[in-house]
Short mmCIF file of C-alpha atoms in Angstrom, two decimals:
data_model
loop_
_atom_site.label_atom_id
_atom_site.label_comp_id
_atom_site.label_asym_id
_atom_site.label_seq_id
_atom_site.Cartn_x
_atom_site.Cartn_y
_atom_site.Cartn_z
CA MET A 269 102.05 130.61 85.02
CA THR A 270 101.21 128.39 82.04
CA PRO A 271 99.50 124.99 81.73
CA ALA A 272 102.99 123.51 81.52
CA ASP A 273 103.82 125.12 84.88
CA ALA A 274 100.63 123.67 86.36
CA SER A 275 101.66 120.27 85.06
CA ASP A 276 105.09 120.65 86.67
CA ALA A 277 103.51 121.72 89.98
CA ALA A 278 101.25 118.67 89.95
CA ARG A 279 104.27 116.54 89.11
CA LEU A 280 106.08 117.89 92.16
CA VAL A 281 103.10 117.04 94.39
CA SER A 282 103.05 113.55 92.90
CA PHE A 283 106.69 113.14 93.90
CA GLY A 284 105.72 114.21 97.42
CA LEU A 285 103.17 111.38 97.50
CA GLN A 286 105.98 108.86 96.95
CA PRO A 287 107.52 108.90 100.44
CA LYS A 288 110.45 106.61 99.66
CA LEU A 289 111.57 108.72 96.72
CA LEU A 290 114.42 111.10 97.57
CA PRO A 291 115.28 114.16 95.46
CA SER A 292 118.95 113.19 95.64
CA ARG A 293 118.09 110.10 93.58
CA ASP A 294 115.87 111.74 90.96
CA ALA A 295 117.07 114.65 88.81
CA GLU A 296 113.56 115.77 87.81
CA TYR A 297 112.43 115.81 91.44
CA ALA A 298 115.50 117.84 92.45
CA ASP A 299 114.91 120.34 89.63
CA LEU A 300 111.26 120.85 90.61
CA LEU A 301 112.30 121.35 94.23
CA ARG A 302 114.75 124.01 93.08
CA ARG A 303 111.95 125.77 91.17
CA TYR A 304 109.71 125.65 94.24
CA ARG A 305 112.36 127.24 96.41
CA GLU A 306 113.49 129.86 93.90
CA GLU A 307 110.26 130.79 92.08
CA ALA A 308 107.53 132.14 94.35
CA PRO A 309 104.72 131.92 91.71
CA PHE A 310 105.58 128.26 91.09
CA ALA A 311 105.63 127.56 94.83
CA ARG A 312 102.17 129.12 95.24
CA LEU A 313 100.89 127.03 92.33
CA ALA A 314 102.27 123.79 93.82
CA ASP A 315 100.77 124.68 97.22
CA ALA A 316 97.40 125.27 95.54
CA VAL A 317 97.55 121.88 93.80
CA ALA A 318 98.32 120.20 97.13
CA THR A 319 95.48 122.05 98.87
CA GLY A 320 93.05 121.01 96.15
CA LEU A 321 93.99 117.38 96.80
CA GLY A 322 93.42 117.72 100.54
CA LEU A 323 97.13 117.78 101.36
CA VAL A 324 99.10 119.96 103.76
CA VAL A 325 102.66 120.85 102.76
CA LEU A 326 104.81 120.28 105.84
CA GLU A 327 108.18 121.12 104.32
CA VAL A 328 109.91 121.42 100.97
CA SER A 329 113.63 120.79 101.30
CA THR A 330 116.46 118.71 99.94
CA ARG A 331 116.42 116.52 103.08
CA ALA A 332 112.71 115.68 103.05
CA GLY A 333 111.65 116.45 99.49
CA MET A 334 108.09 117.74 99.29
CA ALA A 335 106.73 116.35 102.54
CA VAL A 336 102.94 116.37 102.62
CA SER A 337 100.32 115.23 105.10
CA ALA A 338 96.74 114.34 104.21
CA ASP A 339 93.78 116.18 105.70
CA GLU A 340 91.19 114.01 107.42
CA ASP A 341 88.83 114.28 104.45
CA SER A 342 91.49 113.76 101.79
CA VAL A 343 91.27 110.77 99.49
CA PHE A 344 94.91 110.12 100.47
CA ALA A 345 94.18 109.91 104.21
CA VAL A 346 94.89 106.57 105.89
CA ARG A 347 92.30 106.10 108.64
CA MET A 348 93.20 104.02 111.67
CA GLY A 349 89.97 102.06 111.38
CA ASP A 350 90.80 101.01 107.82
CA TYR A 351 94.40 100.25 108.79
CA ALA A 352 93.33 98.12 111.76
CA ARG A 353 90.78 96.19 109.70
CA ARG A 354 93.47 95.32 107.18
CA ALA A 355 95.87 94.34 109.96
CA SER A 356 93.48 92.27 112.04
CA ALA A 357 90.09 90.63 111.89
CA GLU A 358 89.46 91.58 115.53
CA SER A 359 87.64 94.91 115.81
CA ALA A 360 88.84 95.21 119.42
CA ASP A 361 92.40 95.47 118.13
CA ARG A 362 91.77 98.85 116.53
CA PHE A 363 92.73 100.72 119.69
CA LEU A 364 95.85 98.62 120.16
CA HIS A 365 97.05 99.47 116.65
CA GLY A 366 96.50 103.15 117.35
CA LEU A 367 98.37 102.88 120.64
CA ALA A 368 101.30 101.18 118.87
CA HIS A 369 101.59 104.06 116.39
CA LEU A 370 101.38 106.60 119.21
CA ALA A 371 104.11 104.82 121.16
CA VAL A 372 106.42 104.64 118.14
CA ALA A 373 106.06 108.39 117.66
CA ALA A 374 106.72 109.13 121.34
CA MET A 375 109.77 106.86 121.47
CA SER A 376 111.20 108.20 118.24
CA PHE A 377 111.45 111.77 119.55
CA PRO A 378 111.06 111.66 123.35
CA ARG A 379 112.39 115.15 124.08
CA PRO A 380 111.36 118.52 122.63
CA GLU A 381 114.89 119.19 121.43
CA ASP A 382 114.93 115.84 119.60
CA LEU A 383 111.83 116.82 117.67
CA ALA A 384 113.16 120.31 116.94
CA ASP A 385 116.61 119.18 115.77
CA ASP A 386 116.58 118.54 112.01
CA GLY A 387 119.68 116.38 112.38
CA TYR A 388 118.26 114.10 115.08
CA ILE A 389 117.65 110.46 114.15
CA GLY A 390 115.50 108.34 116.45
CA ARG A 391 116.42 104.67 116.86
CA LEU A 392 114.02 102.08 118.26
CA THR A 393 113.11 98.40 118.22
CA VAL A 394 109.87 96.44 118.19
CA ASN A 395 110.55 94.89 121.60
CA GLY A 396 111.60 98.24 123.02
CA VAL A 397 108.34 99.88 121.92
CA ASP A 398 106.36 97.02 123.45
CA ALA A 399 108.25 97.41 126.74
CA PHE A 400 107.59 101.14 126.65
CA VAL A 401 103.84 100.65 126.23
CA ARG A 402 103.74 98.06 129.03
CA GLN A 403 105.54 100.48 131.31
CA ALA A 404 102.97 103.14 130.43
CA CYS A 405 100.21 100.62 131.19
CA ARG A 406 101.81 100.00 134.58
CA ARG A 407 101.72 103.73 135.33
CA LEU A 408 98.05 103.89 134.33
CA GLU A 409 97.22 100.92 136.52
CA GLU A 410 99.03 102.42 139.49
CA ARG A 411 97.22 105.71 138.99
CA ALA A 412 93.85 103.95 138.88
CA GLU A 413 94.63 102.02 142.08
CA GLU A 414 95.73 105.19 143.87
CA THR A 415 92.42 106.86 143.12
CA GLY A 416 90.42 103.76 143.97
CA GLU A 417 89.09 103.54 140.44
CA ASN A 418 90.61 100.28 139.31
CA THR A 419 87.44 99.40 137.44
CA ASP A 420 86.21 100.21 133.98
CA PRO A 421 87.08 103.86 133.25
CA ALA A 422 84.40 106.53 133.27
CA THR A 423 83.15 107.81 129.95
CA ASP A 424 84.91 111.15 130.48
CA ALA A 425 88.26 109.56 131.44
CA PRO A 426 91.28 110.24 129.20
CA GLY A 427 91.53 107.97 126.19
CA LEU A 428 94.53 106.06 127.45
CA GLU A 429 92.75 105.04 130.65
CA SER A 430 90.83 102.42 128.67
CA ALA A 431 93.98 101.09 127.01
CA TRP A 432 96.13 99.52 129.69
CA ARG A 433 93.77 96.70 130.59
CA VAL A 434 93.53 95.50 127.00
CA TYR A 435 97.23 95.85 126.22
CA SER A 436 98.58 94.43 129.48
CA ARG A 437 96.37 91.34 129.21
CA ARG A 438 97.47 90.59 125.66
CA SER A 439 100.45 88.25 125.25
CA ALA A 440 103.66 90.01 124.27
CA THR A 441 104.65 87.43 121.66
CA GLY A 442 102.37 84.40 121.60
CA ALA A 443 103.82 81.54 119.63
CA THR A 444 103.30 79.55 116.48
CA LYS A 445 104.63 76.07 115.84
CA ASP A 446 107.62 77.51 114.01
CA ALA A 447 108.31 80.07 116.79
CA ARG A 448 107.07 83.10 114.86
CA ARG A 449 105.29 85.78 116.86
CA LEU A 450 101.55 85.90 116.50
CA ALA A 451 100.07 88.81 114.54
CA GLY A 452 97.63 89.45 117.39
CA SER A 453 100.33 89.60 120.07
CA THR A 454 101.45 93.04 121.17
CA THR A 455 104.86 92.73 119.50
CA GLY A 456 103.04 91.51 116.40
CA ILE A 457 100.89 94.64 116.44
CA VAL A 458 103.90 96.90 117.03
CA GLY A 459 105.82 95.11 114.28
CA LYS A 460 102.91 95.67 111.90
CA ALA A 461 102.86 99.37 112.75
CA MET A 462 106.60 99.75 112.17
CA ALA A 463 106.46 97.80 108.91
CA PHE A 464 103.66 100.10 107.73
CA LEU A 465 105.71 103.17 108.67
CA THR A 466 108.67 101.73 106.80
CA ASP A 467 106.57 101.15 103.67
CA SER A 468 105.33 104.75 104.03
CA GLY A 469 108.86 106.16 104.09
CA PHE A 470 108.74 107.19 107.76
CA LEU A 471 111.12 104.56 109.16
CA GLN A 472 114.06 102.61 107.76
CA ARG A 473 114.76 99.07 108.97
CA THR A 474 118.33 98.67 110.19
CA GLY A 475 118.43 95.11 111.55
CA ASP A 476 116.64 92.15 113.08
CA GLU A 477 117.71 92.48 116.70
CA ALA A 478 115.08 92.87 119.45
CA GLY A 479 112.24 92.01 117.12
CA GLY A 480 113.42 94.42 114.43
CA SER A 481 115.40 97.67 114.73
CA TYR A 482 114.59 100.91 112.91
CA ARG A 483 115.70 104.50 112.44
CA THR A 484 113.54 107.53 111.72
CA THR A 485 113.50 109.62 108.55
CA ALA A 486 113.18 113.38 108.07
CA ARG A 487 109.65 112.88 106.75
CA TYR A 488 108.59 111.08 109.94
CA GLN A 489 110.03 113.85 112.11
CA LEU A 490 107.83 116.33 110.24
CA GLN A 491 104.78 114.12 110.71
CA VAL A 492 105.40 113.76 114.45
CA ARG A 493 105.88 117.52 114.79
CA ASP A 494 102.48 117.91 113.17
CA MET A 495 100.84 115.56 115.71
CA ALA A 496 102.84 116.57 118.79
CA GLY A 497 100.01 118.66 120.19
CA ALA A 498 97.46 115.86 119.95
CA ALA A 499 95.67 115.03 123.19
CA ALA A 500 96.65 111.35 123.12
CA MET A 501 100.35 112.20 122.72
CA ALA A 502 100.12 114.65 125.61
CA GLU A 503 98.47 112.01 127.81
CA LEU A 504 101.22 109.51 127.07
CA LEU A 505 103.97 111.98 127.89
CA GLU A 506 102.23 113.12 131.09
CA LEU A 507 102.40 109.59 132.52
CA GLY A 508 106.02 110.22 133.47
CA VAL A 509 107.33 107.43 131.25
CA VAL A 510 108.74 110.15 129.01
CA PRO A 511 109.40 113.22 131.17
CA VAL A 512 110.00 116.11 128.80
CA THR A 513 109.14 119.19 130.84
CA ASP A 514 112.66 120.54 131.12
CA GLY A 515 114.36 118.64 128.32
CA THR A 516 116.94 117.00 130.59
CA ALA A 517 115.80 113.38 130.34
CA SER A 518 113.74 111.08 128.21
CA LEU A 519 112.68 107.49 128.74
CA VAL A 520 112.68 106.47 132.40
CA PRO A 521 113.49 102.87 133.46
CA ALA A 522 110.70 101.00 135.16
CA ALA A 523 111.30 100.24 138.84
CA ASP A 524 110.14 96.65 138.51
CA THR A 525 109.56 94.75 135.28
CA ASP A 526 109.23 91.21 136.61
CA ASP A 527 105.53 90.97 135.81
CA LEU A 528 105.35 93.11 132.68
CA ASP A 529 105.37 90.12 130.28
CA LEU A 530 108.25 91.55 128.29
CA PRO A 531 109.77 89.73 125.31
CA ALA A 532 113.44 88.93 125.28
CA ASP A 533 115.86 91.85 124.70
CA ALA A 534 113.15 94.39 125.45
CA GLY A 535 115.55 97.05 126.63
CA LEU A 536 114.54 100.66 126.23
CA PRO A 537 116.96 103.31 124.89
CA PHE A 538 117.19 105.15 128.19
CA HIS A 539 118.94 108.51 128.16
CA ALA A 540 120.78 110.08 131.05
#
């Protein structure tokens, strides 16, 4: 390997850091991907460059390009605290922003086979994600009432136990004088999360219905696979809102949604 090869390897990693760039639309990118897949020494060099930058190579393919994820200590890492501070002046909203991102991931690929299928495309809406979170909050509330612990959660309680009170009490839409949703409403927070994921190349906006409709990308599927074992994701799935134990069903309709403060057209993409 020569300095020129090292430059090419770094160039390939730089392409991977441009999530909206597809190899099918850039000849140089496509050529470097071919080198990575056909030349083992070049692939090892590119992997080393990525590692040195605090990046994890998730996949290198024609469908996803060079998909990379940032380590926690990487200069390229986007921390939820920083994201929430940019999105809202309210420090208490940090958890809500994190919950919105978690819900989008769970709704995008609700079954194991969805996440494993490279050809699967998740479709979701802002209002649908909000309805999904409110249904999860209802399950958490019911569980707390059943155990007689409908008070502030204990310090060792699962992370989501402290979420439902905050989310369920927040207005779904709020209102401005010109009928726009408030940024601090729950659909405003979900919309911010989905806009961020779109800017990051993880989602593609497909329309304006139900608060905004989106489809997933191959890069996002790889990211969700990487986080699928996280404790918070497991907690959300274990609520029964997204039963995935045998792969036969996904999102479950709520029995009663009259008092869930749902926005209009908040239907969930239920699967039989």
